[in-house]
PDB file of C-alpha atoms in Angstrom:
ATOM      1  CA  ASP A   1       8.341 -13.615   4.904  1.00  0.00           C
ATOM      2  CA  VAL A   2       5.307 -12.965   1.978  1.00  0.00           C
ATOM      3  CA  LYS A   3       6.295  -9.758   0.936  1.00  0.00           C
ATOM      4  CA  VAL A   4       3.803  -7.443  -0.794  1.00  0.00           C
ATOM      5  CA  THR A   5       5.904  -3.975  -2.517  1.00  0.00           C
ATOM      6  CA  GLN A   6       3.877  -0.928  -3.934  1.00  0.00           C
ATOM      7  CA  SER A   7       6.043   0.896  -6.000  1.00  0.00           C
ATOM      8  CA  SER A   8       4.709   4.263  -4.529  1.00  0.00           C
ATOM      9  CA  ARG A   9       3.855   5.555  -0.713  1.00  0.00           C
ATOM     10  CA  TYR A  10       2.890   8.643  -2.025  1.00  0.00           C
ATOM     11  CA  LEU A  11       1.652  10.214  -5.405  1.00  0.00           C
ATOM     12  CA  VAL A  12      -0.059  13.736  -6.022  1.00  0.00           C
ATOM     13  CA  LYS A  13      -1.913  13.454  -9.953  1.00  0.00           C
ATOM     14  CA  ARG A  14      -3.936  16.385 -11.107  1.00  0.00           C
ATOM     15  CA  THR A  15      -7.211  15.957 -12.329  1.00  0.00           C
ATOM     16  CA  GLY A  16      -7.385  14.338 -15.585  1.00  0.00           C
ATOM     17  CA  GLU A  17      -4.159  12.031 -15.533  1.00  0.00           C
ATOM     18  CA  LYS A  18      -3.886   8.369 -15.986  1.00  0.00           C
ATOM     19  CA  VAL A  19      -2.207   6.970 -12.872  1.00  0.00           C
ATOM     20  CA  PHE A  20      -0.731   3.272 -12.595  1.00  0.00           C
ATOM     21  CA  LEU A  21      -0.456   1.866  -9.390  1.00  0.00           C
ATOM     22  CA  GLU A  22       1.860  -1.160  -9.656  1.00  0.00           C
ATOM     23  CA  CYS A  23       2.224  -4.221  -6.665  1.00  0.00           C
ATOM     24  CA  VAL A  24       4.266  -6.921  -6.606  1.00  0.00           C
ATOM     25  CA  GLN A  25       4.125  -9.753  -4.630  1.00  0.00           C
ATOM     26  CA  ASP A  26       7.239 -12.508  -3.852  1.00  0.00           C
ATOM     27  CA  MET A  27       5.340 -15.440  -2.892  1.00  0.00           C
ATOM     28  CA  ASP A  28       3.935 -17.107  -5.887  1.00  0.00           C
ATOM     29  CA  HIS A  29       0.481 -16.219  -4.641  1.00  0.00           C
ATOM     30  CA  GLU A  30      -2.364 -16.668  -7.067  1.00  0.00           C
ATOM     31  CA  ASN A  31      -4.761 -14.013  -6.026  1.00  0.00           C
ATOM     32  CA  MET A  32      -4.268 -10.328  -5.321  1.00  0.00           C
ATOM     33  CA  PHE A  33      -6.403  -7.347  -4.505  1.00  0.00           C
ATOM     34  CA  TRP A  34      -6.497  -4.086  -4.849  1.00  0.00           C
ATOM     35  CA  TYR A  35      -8.624  -2.008  -2.187  1.00  0.00           C
ATOM     36  CA  ARG A  36      -9.016   1.699  -1.196  1.00  0.00           C
ATOM     37  CA  GLN A  37      -9.200   2.831   2.464  1.00  0.00           C
ATOM     38  CA  ASP A  38     -11.341   5.895   3.318  1.00  0.00           C
ATOM     39  CA  PRO A  39     -12.297   6.934   7.196  1.00  0.00           C
ATOM     40  CA  GLY A  40     -15.537   5.606   8.035  1.00  0.00           C
ATOM     41  CA  LEU A  41     -16.038   3.400   5.007  1.00  0.00           C
ATOM     42  CA  GLY A  42     -12.828   0.696   5.655  1.00  0.00           C
ATOM     43  CA  LEU A  43     -11.598  -1.415   2.940  1.00  0.00           C
ATOM     44  CA  ARG A  44     -13.468  -2.018  -0.097  1.00  0.00           C
ATOM     45  CA  LEU A  45     -12.784  -4.041  -2.652  1.00  0.00           C
ATOM     46  CA  ILE A  46     -12.142  -2.467  -6.159  1.00  0.00           C
ATOM     47  CA  TYR A  47     -10.598  -5.240  -7.953  1.00  0.00           C
ATOM     48  CA  PHE A  48      -9.422  -8.727  -7.480  1.00  0.00           C
ATOM     49  CA  SER A  49      -7.439 -11.146 -10.095  1.00  0.00           C
ATOM     50  CA  TYR A  50      -7.059 -15.081  -9.069  1.00  0.00           C
ATOM     51  CA  ASP A  51      -4.830 -15.709 -12.035  1.00  0.00           C
ATOM     52  CA  VAL A  52      -2.754 -14.662 -15.178  1.00  0.00           C
ATOM     53  CA  LYS A  53      -4.817 -12.128 -17.248  1.00  0.00           C
ATOM     54  CA  MET A  54      -7.963 -12.859 -15.046  1.00  0.00           C
ATOM     55  CA  LYS A  55      -9.625  -9.935 -13.495  1.00  0.00           C
ATOM     56  CA  GLU A  56     -13.140  -9.907 -11.342  1.00  0.00           C
ATOM     57  CA  LYS A  57     -14.565  -6.159  -9.935  1.00  0.00           C
ATOM     58  CA  GLY A  58     -15.045  -5.833  -6.750  1.00  0.00           C
ATOM     59  CA  ASP A  59     -17.615  -3.791  -4.957  1.00  0.00           C
ATOM     60  CA  ILE A  60     -16.267  -0.250  -6.712  1.00  0.00           C
ATOM     61  CA  PRO A  61     -14.756  -0.953 -10.063  1.00  0.00           C
ATOM     62  CA  GLU A  62     -16.248   2.477 -11.938  1.00  0.00           C
ATOM     63  CA  GLY A  63     -12.865   4.261 -12.670  1.00  0.00           C
ATOM     64  CA  TYR A  64     -10.545   1.641 -12.470  1.00  0.00           C
ATOM     65  CA  SER A  65      -9.166  -1.199 -14.361  1.00  0.00           C
ATOM     66  CA  VAL A  66      -6.443  -3.381 -13.305  1.00  0.00           C
ATOM     67  CA  SER A  67      -3.628  -5.875 -15.428  1.00  0.00           C
ATOM     68  CA  ARG A  68      -2.158  -8.812 -14.421  1.00  0.00           C
ATOM     69  CA  GLU A  69       0.372 -10.067 -16.979  1.00  0.00           C
ATOM     70  CA  LYS A  70       2.228 -12.099 -14.813  1.00  0.00           C
ATOM     71  CA  LYS A  71       1.700 -13.805 -11.949  1.00  0.00           C
ATOM     72  CA  GLU A  72       3.635 -11.574  -9.219  1.00  0.00           C
ATOM     73  CA  ARG A  73       2.374  -8.431 -10.704  1.00  0.00           C
ATOM     74  CA  PHE A  74      -1.001  -6.516 -10.406  1.00  0.00           C
ATOM     75  CA  SER A  75      -1.501  -2.792 -11.375  1.00  0.00           C
ATOM     76  CA  LEU A  76      -4.255  -0.385 -10.739  1.00  0.00           C
ATOM     77  CA  ILE A  77      -4.898   1.542 -13.374  1.00  0.00           C
ATOM     78  CA  LEU A  78      -7.430   5.168 -12.905  1.00  0.00           C
ATOM     79  CA  GLU A  79      -8.084   6.067 -16.539  1.00  0.00           C
ATOM     80  CA  SER A  80      -8.680   9.475 -16.032  1.00  0.00           C
ATOM     81  CA  ALA A  81      -8.278  10.692 -12.027  1.00  0.00           C
ATOM     82  CA  SER A  82     -10.382  12.664 -10.507  1.00  0.00           C
ATOM     83  CA  THR A  83     -10.571  14.017  -7.043  1.00  0.00           C
ATOM     84  CA  ASN A  84     -13.283  11.381  -5.958  1.00  0.00           C
ATOM     85  CA  GLN A  85     -10.504   9.320  -6.104  1.00  0.00           C
ATOM     86  CA  THR A  86      -8.226  10.915  -3.687  1.00  0.00           C
ATOM     87  CA  SER A  87      -7.298   8.197  -1.341  1.00  0.00           C
ATOM     88  CA  MET A  88      -5.318   5.277   0.387  1.00  0.00           C
ATOM     89  CA  TYR A  89      -5.066   2.097  -2.120  1.00  0.00           C
ATOM     90  CA  LEU A  90      -3.965  -0.994  -0.571  1.00  0.00           C
ATOM     91  CA  CYS A  91      -2.878  -4.050  -2.401  1.00  0.00           C
ATOM     92  CA  ALA A  92      -3.031  -7.726  -0.970  1.00  0.00           C
ATOM     93  CA  SER A  93      -2.276 -11.263  -1.521  1.00  0.00           C
ATOM     94  CA  SER A  94      -3.144 -14.715  -0.876  1.00  0.00           C
ATOM     95  CA  LEU A  95      -3.199 -18.531  -1.764  1.00  0.00           C
ATOM     96  CA  TYR A  96      -5.731 -20.593  -3.063  1.00  0.00           C
ATOM     97  CA  ARG A  97      -6.171 -23.574  -1.742  1.00  0.00           C
ATOM     98  CA  GLU A  98      -9.343 -25.665  -0.589  1.00  0.00           C
ATOM     99  CA  LEU A  99     -10.073 -25.776   2.786  1.00  0.00           C
ATOM    100  CA  ALA A 100      -7.433 -23.334   3.897  1.00  0.00           C
ATOM    101  CA  LYS A 101      -7.622 -19.932   5.613  1.00  0.00           C
ATOM    102  CA  ASN A 102      -5.526 -18.289   2.386  1.00  0.00           C
ATOM    103  CA  ILE A 103      -5.142 -15.392   4.272  1.00  0.00           C
ATOM    104  CA  GLN A 104      -4.643 -11.923   2.553  1.00  0.00           C
ATOM    105  CA  TYR A 105      -1.120 -10.198   2.987  1.00  0.00           C
ATOM    106  CA  PHE A 106      -0.946  -6.513   2.347  1.00  0.00           C
ATOM    107  CA  GLY A 107       0.933  -4.036   0.912  1.00  0.00           C
ATOM    108  CA  ALA A 108       2.504  -0.980   3.049  1.00  0.00           C
ATOM    109  CA  GLY A 109      -0.117   1.502   1.207  1.00  0.00           C
ATOM    110  CA  THR A 110       0.018   4.178  -1.315  1.00  0.00           C
ATOM    111  CA  ARG A 111      -1.624   7.545  -0.399  1.00  0.00           C
ATOM    112  CA  LEU A 112      -3.002   8.788  -3.756  1.00  0.00           C
ATOM    113  CA  SER A 113      -3.862  12.478  -4.023  1.00  0.00           C
ATOM    114  CA  VAL A 114      -5.545  13.440  -6.959  1.00  0.00           C
ATOM    115  CA  LEU A 115      -5.389  17.827  -7.471  1.00  0.00           C
TER     116      LEU A 115
ATOM    117  CA  GLY B   1     -24.302  -9.838  -0.569  1.00  0.00           C
ATOM    118  CA  GLN B   2     -22.791  -8.964   3.176  1.00  0.00           C
ATOM    119  CA  ASN B   3     -23.076  -6.037   6.042  1.00  0.00           C
ATOM    120  CA  ILE B   4     -20.864  -6.534   8.798  1.00  0.00           C
ATOM    121  CA  ASP B   5     -20.814  -4.368  11.959  1.00  0.00           C
ATOM    122  CA  GLN B   6     -18.424  -3.232  14.721  1.00  0.00           C
ATOM    123  CA  PRO B   7     -17.785  -0.449  17.208  1.00  0.00           C
ATOM    124  CA  THR B   8     -16.277   2.266  15.409  1.00  0.00           C
ATOM    125  CA  GLU B   9     -13.994   3.154  18.478  1.00  0.00           C
ATOM    126  CA  MET B  10     -13.046   2.109  21.683  1.00  0.00           C
ATOM    127  CA  THR B  11     -10.744   2.672  25.162  1.00  0.00           C
ATOM    128  CA  ALA B  12      -9.699   0.994  27.313  1.00  0.00           C
ATOM    129  CA  THR B  13      -6.962   0.749  30.213  1.00  0.00           C
ATOM    130  CA  GLU B  14      -3.063  -0.588  29.965  1.00  0.00           C
ATOM    131  CA  GLY B  15      -3.466  -3.917  31.673  1.00  0.00           C
ATOM    132  CA  ALA B  16      -7.061  -4.678  31.565  1.00  0.00           C
ATOM    133  CA  ILE B  17      -9.086  -6.595  28.807  1.00  0.00           C
ATOM    134  CA  VAL B  18     -10.934  -5.680  26.012  1.00  0.00           C
ATOM    135  CA  GLN B  19     -13.646  -6.935  23.876  1.00  0.00           C
ATOM    136  CA  ILE B  20     -14.502  -5.968  20.279  1.00  0.00           C
ATOM    137  CA  ASN B  21     -17.464  -7.551  18.775  1.00  0.00           C
ATOM    138  CA  CYS B  22     -18.578  -7.803  15.279  1.00  0.00           C
ATOM    139  CA  THR B  23     -21.832  -8.599  13.622  1.00  0.00           C
ATOM    140  CA  TYR B  24     -21.931 -10.247  10.401  1.00  0.00           C
ATOM    141  CA  GLN B  25     -25.067 -10.818   7.853  1.00  0.00           C
ATOM    142  CA  THR B  26     -23.853 -13.223   4.576  1.00  0.00           C
ATOM    143  CA  SER B  27     -24.756 -16.104   2.217  1.00  0.00           C
ATOM    144  CA  GLY B  28     -22.552 -19.031   2.649  1.00  0.00           C
ATOM    145  CA  PHE B  29     -20.095 -18.360   5.254  1.00  0.00           C
ATOM    146  CA  ASN B  30     -16.957 -19.583   5.193  1.00  0.00           C
ATOM    147  CA  GLY B  31     -14.315 -17.679   7.496  1.00  0.00           C
ATOM    148  CA  LEU B  32     -13.948 -14.380   9.072  1.00  0.00           C
ATOM    149  CA  PHE B  33     -10.656 -13.126   9.901  1.00  0.00           C
ATOM    150  CA  TRP B  34      -9.531 -10.524  12.452  1.00  0.00           C
ATOM    151  CA  TYR B  35      -6.788  -8.207  10.929  1.00  0.00           C
ATOM    152  CA  GLN B  36      -4.766  -5.537  13.270  1.00  0.00           C
ATOM    153  CA  GLN B  37      -4.021  -1.829  11.633  1.00  0.00           C
ATOM    154  CA  HIS B  38      -1.888   0.321  12.986  1.00  0.00           C
ATOM    155  CA  ALA B  39      -2.179   3.682  11.719  1.00  0.00           C
ATOM    156  CA  GLY B  40      -0.237   4.823   8.830  1.00  0.00           C
ATOM    157  CA  GLU B  41       0.421   0.768   7.937  1.00  0.00           C
ATOM    158  CA  ALA B  42      -0.960  -2.004   6.240  1.00  0.00           C
ATOM    159  CA  PRO B  43      -3.459  -4.671   7.949  1.00  0.00           C
ATOM    160  CA  THR B  44      -1.910  -7.769   9.542  1.00  0.00           C
ATOM    161  CA  PHE B  45      -3.803 -11.018  10.006  1.00  0.00           C
ATOM    162  CA  LEU B  46      -4.618 -11.645  13.685  1.00  0.00           C
ATOM    163  CA  SER B  47      -6.511 -15.040  13.721  1.00  0.00           C
ATOM    164  CA  TYR B  48      -9.190 -16.680  11.586  1.00  0.00           C
ATOM    165  CA  ASN B  49     -12.339 -18.522  12.684  1.00  0.00           C
ATOM    166  CA  VAL B  50     -14.373 -21.047  10.829  1.00  0.00           C
ATOM    167  CA  LEU B  51     -15.841 -23.304  13.050  1.00  0.00           C
ATOM    168  CA  ASP B  52     -17.908 -22.250  15.999  1.00  0.00           C
ATOM    169  CA  GLY B  53     -15.435 -21.608  19.604  1.00  0.00           C
ATOM    170  CA  LEU B  54     -12.697 -19.967  20.404  1.00  0.00           C
ATOM    171  CA  GLU B  55      -9.385 -19.728  18.963  1.00  0.00           C
ATOM    172  CA  GLU B  56      -6.632 -18.605  21.189  1.00  0.00           C
ATOM    173  CA  LYS B  57      -3.198 -17.274  20.384  1.00  0.00           C
ATOM    174  CA  GLY B  58      -1.150 -16.013  23.181  1.00  0.00           C
ATOM    175  CA  ARG B  59      -2.734 -12.478  24.523  1.00  0.00           C
ATOM    176  CA  PHE B  60      -5.715 -12.474  21.667  1.00  0.00           C
ATOM    177  CA  SER B  61      -8.292 -15.166  21.288  1.00  0.00           C
ATOM    178  CA  SER B  62     -11.118 -14.834  18.451  1.00  0.00           C
ATOM    179  CA  PHE B  63     -14.631 -16.636  19.097  1.00  0.00           C
ATOM    180  CA  LEU B  64     -17.004 -17.344  16.214  1.00  0.00           C
ATOM    181  CA  SER B  65     -20.582 -18.634  16.463  1.00  0.00           C
ATOM    182  CA  ARG B  66     -22.245 -18.891  12.967  1.00  0.00           C
ATOM    183  CA  SER B  67     -25.938 -19.459  14.043  1.00  0.00           C
ATOM    184  CA  LYS B  68     -25.638 -15.754  15.552  1.00  0.00           C
ATOM    185  CA  GLY B  69     -23.450 -14.567  12.896  1.00  0.00           C
ATOM    186  CA  TYR B  70     -21.320 -13.137  15.574  1.00  0.00           C
ATOM    187  CA  SER B  71     -17.393 -12.847  16.518  1.00  0.00           C
ATOM    188  CA  TYR B  72     -15.673 -11.223  18.853  1.00  0.00           C
ATOM    189  CA  LEU B  73     -11.634 -10.509  19.230  1.00  0.00           C
ATOM    190  CA  LEU B  74     -10.377 -10.406  22.959  1.00  0.00           C
ATOM    191  CA  LEU B  75      -7.283  -8.729  23.762  1.00  0.00           C
ATOM    192  CA  LYS B  76      -5.497  -9.491  27.290  1.00  0.00           C
ATOM    193  CA  GLU B  77      -3.280  -7.347  29.472  1.00  0.00           C
ATOM    194  CA  LEU B  78      -3.403  -4.444  27.484  1.00  0.00           C
ATOM    195  CA  GLN B  79      -0.140  -2.536  25.675  1.00  0.00           C
ATOM    196  CA  MET B  80       0.173   0.842  24.385  1.00  0.00           C
ATOM    197  CA  LYS B  81       1.210  -1.221  21.497  1.00  0.00           C
ATOM    198  CA  ASP B  82      -2.180  -2.985  21.134  1.00  0.00           C
ATOM    199  CA  SER B  83      -3.703   1.070  20.087  1.00  0.00           C
ATOM    200  CA  ALA B  84      -5.007   0.125  16.700  1.00  0.00           C
ATOM    201  CA  SER B  85      -7.825  -0.356  14.554  1.00  0.00           C
ATOM    202  CA  TYR B  86      -9.059  -3.899  14.649  1.00  0.00           C
ATOM    203  CA  LEU B  87     -10.605  -4.976  11.311  1.00  0.00           C
ATOM    204  CA  CYS B  88     -12.984  -7.822  11.031  1.00  0.00           C
ATOM    205  CA  ALA B  89     -13.657  -9.881   7.304  1.00  0.00           C
ATOM    206  CA  VAL B  90     -16.395 -12.094   6.195  1.00  0.00           C
ATOM    207  CA  ARG B  91     -15.284 -14.628   3.352  1.00  0.00           C
ATOM    208  CA  ALA B  92     -18.114 -16.103   1.310  1.00  0.00           C
ATOM    209  CA  ILE B  93     -18.309 -19.800  -0.342  1.00  0.00           C
ATOM    210  CA  GLY B  94     -17.482 -18.749  -3.808  1.00  0.00           C
ATOM    211  CA  GLY B  95     -16.558 -15.438  -4.775  1.00  0.00           C
ATOM    212  CA  TYR B  96     -13.019 -16.683  -5.514  1.00  0.00           C
ATOM    213  CA  GLN B  97     -11.865 -16.114  -2.141  1.00  0.00           C
ATOM    214  CA  LYS B  98     -12.284 -12.659  -1.727  1.00  0.00           C
ATOM    215  CA  VAL B  99     -13.307 -10.983   1.455  1.00  0.00           C
ATOM    216  CA  THR B 100     -15.446  -8.260   3.104  1.00  0.00           C
ATOM    217  CA  PHE B 101     -14.104  -5.603   5.658  1.00  0.00           C
ATOM    218  CA  GLY B 102     -15.848  -3.996   8.372  1.00  0.00           C
ATOM    219  CA  THR B 103     -15.130  -0.267   9.068  1.00  0.00           C
ATOM    220  CA  GLY B 104     -12.888  -1.442  11.465  1.00  0.00           C
ATOM    221  CA  THR B 105     -12.565  -0.528  15.359  1.00  0.00           C
ATOM    222  CA  LYS B 106     -10.167   2.532  16.254  1.00  0.00           C
ATOM    223  CA  LEU B 107      -8.856   0.706  19.882  1.00  0.00           C
ATOM    224  CA  GLN B 108      -7.040   3.643  21.875  1.00  0.00           C
ATOM    225  CA  VAL B 109      -5.495   1.849  25.020  1.00  0.00           C
ATOM    226  CA  ILE B 110      -4.532   4.097  28.055  1.00  0.00           C
ATOM    227  CA  PRO B 111      -2.165   4.522  30.694  1.00  0.00           C
TER     228      PRO B 111
END
């Protein structure tokens, strides 16, 4: 089974802190994604990566950055956390194969509260 | 860009059948996914449609009409454990396999 592991289930941080959210997958997937999920807004894509050291902005990248130094690990960085970044953060990974489903597999999520 | 629309909430009775609709607008359609998400848990893959027609998998079926920009998820013989949010997601050609999710439909199954 595919396993996507997020380092923390719950995090509480203060405004202005630098926050790292870590995600590791064990299936050698090329693609990795970071989403945030808010009531009434659904899952929104922050950043994704299709290869080591490669990244693409999603729909809401402002205030975030990412790092992918190794294929299995994708980190989301909040350079200076703000209260409007309080949310559930979900990491996902998928294969990249032409003409295939390329299902996304999700981690359990990190609920971040910024005070 | 993409626009995906699905109902916010639905209620259905245990043992019944429920249909959750999803309409979308996209340029260069390249597949539609349905995911299930129980409260406090990660979304899990349910079904995938890329060609018109019905895909059946046990109690769950998913239908796609590309010309109408329409899909539905059909759940038969509803069980209490089917109470969850159901997310419709659309993939467009290009874009490195990213998908756009709808806001989800929260289904409550009642006895």
